[in-house]
Amino acid sequence: MLIFSIFGYIIALLAGVSALDYGVKVDVNGLKMNVGIFGEGNETNIVFLTGLGIISPVITYKLLAESLADKYRIIIIEPFGYGLSDLTKDERNVKNIISEYHTCVQKLGVKKYYLMAHSFGGIYSLAYSNEYSEEVLGYIGLDTTPRDFTANISLIDDIKEKLERGIGMIANKLGLMVLLPKSYKQQKDMEALEIILNYRFCNNNVVYEYFGSEKKVNSVSDLSFPDSIPTVLFLGSIRDNFEDFLSLHQEMKNANPGSETVVLNGNHCLFFEHKKTISDKIKSWIK
């Protein structure tokens, strides 16, 4: 009876995921990568790189994307193992991940664009901006991970410990479910998040990405954003050792006159609490 119950639960999950249909499916290395596009028809593109372990980047960052969609074309990419994208057998290192992102952008026919990233997406953005600097017009960071691993070690160690114990609700530690605004929780998107969480969270791609966190940060430790790329970094001040966190980001700041740092009184998920402030600043910052 237990076997039939488990089988029925799995079938229900599969049916739930199959019923979800958001985003555009892009072929990347023979696999399906899901992409959410907001503001179709606008000329200026912003490509969004997700934070590590976000269940569905498209749904999670949707509110911010919609607030920018009146002026920009926002492209939120769900990397392999996230949201409705396929799983890959390729190693989850920085080189492979930014290459997959870039292939997706190319398949969409986007030539020039701004990068925007949240949390650990900042590590990928740093590598991406150096690898494809001729394509990147500017960079927008949302409380991103700095290139110094010691600044992130307590969070990452906590994540690894939970993974080793088989606890799947790491999303709470990253501020994913807990920090969703109440109005957002009333939307059908919340149900979609729960379906994807049950079906996809802690899959091999996400787990291996977590366990390689230190290696990934170390791989970009000598990099800075090229001077040709202006940056605007939004940082949340509600955290331990904020001054150290701020200093690490200032060290990454380049010599571009358009580069700025904006400190907001908020937590790691600034894009919820300070959506309008961030949106307004981006609109005045992009020339």
Short mmCIF file of N, CA and C in Angstrom, two decimals, residues 101-212:
data_model
loop_
_atom_site.label_atom_id
_atom_site.label_comp_id
_atom_site.label_asym_id
_atom_site.label_seq_id
_atom_site.Cartn_x
_atom_site.Cartn_y
_atom_site.Cartn_z
N TYR A 101 24.68 30.00 -20.10
CA TYR A 101 23.95 31.27 -20.11
C TYR A 101 24.17 32.00 -21.44
N HIS A 102 25.42 32.06 -21.87
CA HIS A 102 25.76 32.80 -23.08
C HIS A 102 25.13 32.16 -24.32
N THR A 103 25.14 30.84 -24.38
CA THR A 103 24.50 30.14 -25.49
C THR A 103 23.02 30.47 -25.55
N CYS A 104 22.38 30.51 -24.39
CA CYS A 104 20.95 30.85 -24.32
C CYS A 104 20.70 32.26 -24.84
N VAL A 105 21.54 33.20 -24.41
CA VAL A 105 21.40 34.59 -24.87
C VAL A 105 21.58 34.67 -26.38
N GLN A 106 22.57 33.96 -26.91
CA GLN A 106 22.80 33.94 -28.36
C GLN A 106 21.61 33.36 -29.10
N LYS A 107 21.05 32.27 -28.58
CA LYS A 107 19.91 31.63 -29.24
C LYS A 107 18.70 32.57 -29.28
N LEU A 108 18.63 33.47 -28.31
CA LEU A 108 17.53 34.45 -28.29
C LEU A 108 17.80 35.62 -29.23
N GLY A 109 18.99 35.64 -29.82
CA GLY A 109 19.34 36.69 -30.78
C GLY A 109 19.69 38.02 -30.15
N VAL A 110 20.06 38.01 -28.87
CA VAL A 110 20.40 39.25 -28.17
C VAL A 110 21.90 39.51 -28.31
N LYS A 111 22.25 40.67 -28.83
CA LYS A 111 23.66 40.99 -29.11
C LYS A 111 24.31 41.83 -28.00
N LYS A 112 23.59 42.84 -27.54
CA LYS A 112 24.09 43.74 -26.49
C LYS A 112 23.05 43.79 -25.37
N TYR A 113 23.52 43.84 -24.14
CA TYR A 113 22.58 43.75 -23.02
C TYR A 113 23.26 44.14 -21.71
N TYR A 114 22.43 44.48 -20.74
CA TYR A 114 22.88 44.67 -19.37
C TYR A 114 22.74 43.34 -18.63
N LEU A 115 23.62 43.08 -17.70
CA LEU A 115 23.48 41.92 -16.82
C LEU A 115 22.91 42.39 -15.49
N MET A 116 21.99 41.62 -14.94
CA MET A 116 21.51 41.87 -13.59
C MET A 116 21.57 40.55 -12.83
N ALA A 117 22.02 40.58 -11.58
CA ALA A 117 22.16 39.34 -10.83
C ALA A 117 21.81 39.53 -9.37
N HIS A 118 21.37 38.45 -8.77
CA HIS A 118 21.08 38.42 -7.34
C HIS A 118 21.97 37.38 -6.66
N SER A 119 22.46 37.71 -5.47
CA SER A 119 23.18 36.76 -4.63
C SER A 119 24.36 36.11 -5.36
N PHE A 120 24.39 34.77 -5.41
CA PHE A 120 25.52 34.07 -6.01
C PHE A 120 25.62 34.29 -7.51
N GLY A 121 24.55 34.81 -8.11
CA GLY A 121 24.61 35.17 -9.52
C GLY A 121 25.68 36.21 -9.78
N GLY A 122 26.09 36.93 -8.73
CA GLY A 122 27.15 37.92 -8.87
C GLY A 122 28.49 37.28 -9.21
N ILE A 123 28.73 36.07 -8.71
CA ILE A 123 29.97 35.35 -9.04
C ILE A 123 29.99 35.01 -10.52
N TYR A 124 28.87 34.50 -11.02
CA TYR A 124 28.79 34.17 -12.45
C TYR A 124 28.86 35.43 -13.30
N SER A 125 28.25 36.51 -12.83
CA SER A 125 28.28 37.77 -13.59
C SER A 125 29.68 38.33 -13.72
N LEU A 126 30.47 38.18 -12.67
CA LEU A 126 31.85 38.66 -12.68
C LEU A 126 32.65 37.91 -13.74
N ALA A 127 32.50 36.59 -13.76
CA ALA A 127 33.20 35.79 -14.77
C ALA A 127 32.65 36.07 -16.17
N TYR A 128 31.33 36.17 -16.27
CA TYR A 128 30.66 36.42 -17.55
C TYR A 128 31.11 37.75 -18.14
N SER A 129 31.15 38.79 -17.31
CA SER A 129 31.50 40.13 -17.79
C SER A 129 32.93 40.20 -18.30
N ASN A 130 33.80 39.39 -17.75
CA ASN A 130 35.18 39.34 -18.23
C ASN A 130 35.30 38.51 -19.50
N GLU A 131 34.51 37.45 -19.59
CA GLU A 131 34.58 36.56 -20.76
C GLU A 131 33.90 37.18 -21.98
N TYR A 132 32.80 37.90 -21.77
CA TYR A 132 32.02 38.45 -22.88
C TYR A 132 31.87 39.97 -22.72
N SER A 133 32.95 40.63 -22.39
CA SER A 133 32.90 42.07 -22.07
C SER A 133 32.42 42.93 -23.23
N GLU A 134 32.66 42.47 -24.46
CA GLU A 134 32.26 43.26 -25.62
C GLU A 134 30.75 43.28 -25.82
N GLU A 135 30.03 42.39 -25.14
CA GLU A 135 28.57 42.32 -25.27
C GLU A 135 27.83 43.01 -24.12
N VAL A 136 28.48 43.07 -22.96
CA VAL A 136 27.81 43.56 -21.75
C VAL A 136 27.88 45.09 -21.66
N LEU A 137 26.72 45.72 -21.62
CA LEU A 137 26.63 47.19 -21.57
C LEU A 137 26.79 47.73 -20.16
N GLY A 138 26.43 46.94 -19.17
CA GLY A 138 26.50 47.38 -17.78
C GLY A 138 26.07 46.25 -16.87
N TYR A 139 26.28 46.43 -15.58
CA TYR A 139 25.97 45.37 -14.61
C TYR A 139 25.20 45.93 -13.42
N ILE A 140 24.12 45.23 -13.05
CA ILE A 140 23.28 45.59 -11.91
C ILE A 140 23.33 44.45 -10.90
N GLY A 141 23.85 44.72 -9.71
CA GLY A 141 23.96 43.68 -8.69
C GLY A 141 22.96 43.88 -7.57
N LEU A 142 22.26 42.82 -7.19
CA LEU A 142 21.28 42.87 -6.10
C LEU A 142 21.80 42.05 -4.93
N ASP A 143 22.43 42.71 -3.98
CA ASP A 143 22.99 42.06 -2.80
C ASP A 143 23.78 40.81 -3.20
N THR A 144 24.72 41.00 -4.07
CA THR A 144 25.44 39.89 -4.67
C THR A 144 26.58 39.38 -3.79
N THR A 145 26.96 38.14 -4.05
CA THR A 145 28.07 37.50 -3.36
C THR A 145 29.38 38.13 -3.81
N PRO A 146 30.21 38.61 -2.87
CA PRO A 146 31.51 39.16 -3.26
C PRO A 146 32.49 38.05 -3.61
N ARG A 147 33.62 38.41 -4.15
CA ARG A 147 34.57 37.41 -4.65
C ARG A 147 35.45 36.82 -3.55
N ASP A 148 35.22 37.19 -2.30
CA ASP A 148 35.98 36.67 -1.17
C ASP A 148 35.14 35.61 -0.46
N PHE A 149 35.58 34.35 -0.54
CA PHE A 149 34.78 33.25 -0.01
C PHE A 149 34.57 33.35 1.50
N THR A 150 35.54 33.89 2.22
CA THR A 150 35.42 33.94 3.68
C THR A 150 34.22 34.76 4.13
N ALA A 151 33.79 35.69 3.27
CA ALA A 151 32.63 36.52 3.62
C ALA A 151 31.33 35.73 3.52
N ASN A 152 31.36 34.60 2.83
CA ASN A 152 30.15 33.82 2.58
C ASN A 152 30.19 32.44 3.23
N ILE A 153 31.29 32.14 3.93
CA ILE A 153 31.51 30.77 4.36
C ILE A 153 30.48 30.28 5.37
N SER A 154 30.00 31.15 6.26
CA SER A 154 29.04 30.72 7.27
C SER A 154 27.73 30.30 6.64
N LEU A 155 27.25 31.07 5.66
CA LEU A 155 26.01 30.72 4.96
C LEU A 155 26.18 29.44 4.18
N ILE A 156 27.27 29.34 3.42
CA ILE A 156 27.49 28.17 2.57
C ILE A 156 27.69 26.91 3.41
N ASP A 157 28.41 27.01 4.53
CA ASP A 157 28.60 25.86 5.41
C ASP A 157 27.27 25.39 5.97
N ASP A 158 26.40 26.35 6.31
CA ASP A 158 25.09 26.01 6.84
C ASP A 158 24.26 25.29 5.78
N ILE A 159 24.36 25.76 4.55
CA ILE A 159 23.65 25.13 3.44
C ILE A 159 24.13 23.70 3.24
N LYS A 160 25.45 23.52 3.24
CA LYS A 160 26.02 22.19 3.04
C LYS A 160 25.59 21.23 4.14
N GLU A 161 25.56 21.72 5.37
CA GLU A 161 25.15 20.88 6.50
C GLU A 161 23.72 20.40 6.31
N LYS A 162 22.85 21.30 5.87
CA LYS A 162 21.46 20.93 5.65
C LYS A 162 21.34 19.92 4.51
N LEU A 163 22.13 20.11 3.46
CA LEU A 163 22.10 19.17 2.35
C LEU A 163 22.54 17.79 2.81
N GLU A 164 23.58 17.74 3.62
CA GLU A 164 24.09 16.47 4.10
C GLU A 164 23.06 15.75 4.97
N ARG A 165 22.21 16.51 5.65
CA ARG A 165 21.18 15.92 6.49
C ARG A 165 19.91 15.65 5.68
N GLY A 166 19.94 16.01 4.41
CA GLY A 166 18.80 15.74 3.54
C GLY A 166 17.63 16.66 3.74
N ILE A 167 17.88 17.87 4.28
CA ILE A 167 16.79 18.82 4.50
C ILE A 167 16.63 19.69 3.27
N GLY A 168 15.46 19.66 2.68
CA GLY A 168 15.27 20.36 1.42
C GLY A 168 14.85 21.81 1.53
N MET A 169 14.49 22.28 2.73
CA MET A 169 13.96 23.63 2.82
C MET A 169 15.05 24.68 3.03
N ILE A 170 16.12 24.57 2.28
CA ILE A 170 17.19 25.56 2.33
C ILE A 170 16.67 26.89 1.80
N ALA A 171 15.62 26.81 1.04
CA ALA A 171 15.05 28.04 0.48
C ALA A 171 14.75 29.05 1.57
N ASN A 172 14.32 28.59 2.74
CA ASN A 172 14.02 29.51 3.83
C ASN A 172 15.26 30.28 4.27
N LYS A 173 16.41 29.60 4.32
CA LYS A 173 17.66 30.25 4.72
C LYS A 173 18.04 31.33 3.72
N LEU A 174 17.72 31.09 2.46
CA LEU A 174 18.07 32.05 1.42
C LEU A 174 17.01 33.14 1.27
N GLY A 175 15.98 33.08 2.12
CA GLY A 175 14.97 34.14 2.08
C GLY A 175 14.01 34.00 0.93
N LEU A 176 13.77 32.75 0.47
CA LEU A 176 12.95 32.58 -0.71
C LEU A 176 11.47 32.58 -0.39
N MET A 177 11.01 31.63 0.44
CA MET A 177 9.59 31.55 0.76
C MET A 177 9.22 32.53 1.87
N VAL A 178 10.03 32.59 2.91
CA VAL A 178 9.71 33.38 4.09
C VAL A 178 9.52 34.85 3.75
N LEU A 179 10.33 35.36 2.82
CA LEU A 179 10.33 36.79 2.55
C LEU A 179 9.41 37.20 1.41
N LEU A 180 8.67 36.25 0.86
CA LEU A 180 7.70 36.63 -0.16
C LEU A 180 6.63 37.50 0.49
N PRO A 181 6.28 38.64 -0.13
CA PRO A 181 5.25 39.49 0.45
C PRO A 181 3.90 38.77 0.51
N LYS A 182 3.05 39.16 1.47
CA LYS A 182 1.77 38.48 1.66
C LYS A 182 0.93 38.52 0.39
N SER A 183 0.94 39.66 -0.29
CA SER A 183 0.15 39.78 -1.52
C SER A 183 0.61 38.78 -2.57
N TYR A 184 1.91 38.51 -2.57
CA TYR A 184 2.49 37.58 -3.54
C TYR A 184 2.05 36.16 -3.22
N LYS A 185 1.93 35.85 -1.93
CA LYS A 185 1.56 34.50 -1.52
C LYS A 185 0.13 34.16 -1.92
N GLN A 186 -0.66 35.16 -2.24
CA GLN A 186 -2.04 34.90 -2.61
C GLN A 186 -2.18 34.59 -4.10
N GLN A 187 -1.11 34.73 -4.84
CA GLN A 187 -1.16 34.53 -6.27
C GLN A 187 -0.96 33.07 -6.63
N LYS A 188 -1.36 32.69 -7.83
CA LYS A 188 -1.20 31.31 -8.29
C LYS A 188 0.27 30.94 -8.43
N ASP A 189 1.13 31.95 -8.54
CA ASP A 189 2.57 31.68 -8.64
C ASP A 189 3.09 30.96 -7.40
N MET A 190 2.49 31.21 -6.25
CA MET A 190 2.92 30.54 -5.03
C MET A 190 2.68 29.04 -5.14
N GLU A 191 1.56 28.66 -5.73
CA GLU A 191 1.26 27.24 -5.93
C GLU A 191 2.27 26.62 -6.88
N ALA A 192 2.64 27.37 -7.90
CA ALA A 192 3.64 26.87 -8.86
C ALA A 192 4.98 26.66 -8.17
N LEU A 193 5.36 27.59 -7.30
CA LEU A 193 6.62 27.46 -6.56
C LEU A 193 6.62 26.19 -5.71
N GLU A 194 5.50 25.90 -5.08
CA GLU A 194 5.41 24.73 -4.22
C GLU A 194 5.51 23.45 -5.03
N ILE A 195 4.92 23.43 -6.22
CA ILE A 195 5.00 22.26 -7.08
C ILE A 195 6.44 22.02 -7.51
N ILE A 196 7.11 23.09 -7.94
CA ILE A 196 8.49 22.96 -8.39
C ILE A 196 9.40 22.59 -7.23
N LEU A 197 9.13 23.15 -6.05
CA LEU A 197 9.92 22.82 -4.86
C LEU A 197 9.85 21.33 -4.58
N ASN A 198 8.65 20.77 -4.58
CA ASN A 198 8.47 19.36 -4.27
C ASN A 198 9.10 18.45 -5.32
N TYR A 199 9.08 18.90 -6.56
CA TYR A 199 9.53 18.04 -7.66
C TYR A 199 11.01 18.19 -7.97
N ARG A 200 11.53 19.41 -7.88
CA ARG A 200 12.86 19.68 -8.42
C ARG A 200 13.92 20.08 -7.40
N PHE A 201 13.51 20.58 -6.23
CA PHE A 201 14.50 21.15 -5.32
C PHE A 201 15.46 20.08 -4.80
N CYS A 202 16.73 20.45 -4.65
CA CYS A 202 17.80 19.56 -4.21
C CYS A 202 18.08 18.47 -5.24
N ASN A 203 17.87 18.76 -6.52
CA ASN A 203 18.28 17.82 -7.57
C ASN A 203 19.81 17.87 -7.69
N ASN A 204 20.36 16.96 -8.48
CA ASN A 204 21.82 16.83 -8.57
C ASN A 204 22.51 18.12 -9.01
N ASN A 205 21.91 18.82 -9.97
CA ASN A 205 22.54 20.05 -10.46
C ASN A 205 22.68 21.09 -9.36
N VAL A 206 21.62 21.26 -8.57
CA VAL A 206 21.64 22.25 -7.50
C VAL A 206 22.59 21.82 -6.38
N VAL A 207 22.54 20.53 -6.02
CA VAL A 207 23.41 20.02 -4.95
C VAL A 207 24.88 20.19 -5.30
N TYR A 208 25.26 19.78 -6.52
CA TYR A 208 26.66 19.88 -6.93
C TYR A 208 27.10 21.35 -7.06
N GLU A 209 26.15 22.20 -7.43
CA GLU A 209 26.48 23.62 -7.51
C GLU A 209 26.80 24.17 -6.12
N TYR A 210 26.01 23.75 -5.12
CA TYR A 210 26.28 24.17 -3.74
C TYR A 210 27.64 23.69 -3.27
N PHE A 211 27.90 22.40 -3.47
CA PHE A 211 29.13 21.83 -2.94
C PHE A 211 30.37 22.38 -3.62
N GLY A 212 30.21 22.98 -4.78
CA GLY A 212 31.35 23.60 -5.46
C GLY A 212 31.44 25.09 -5.23
#
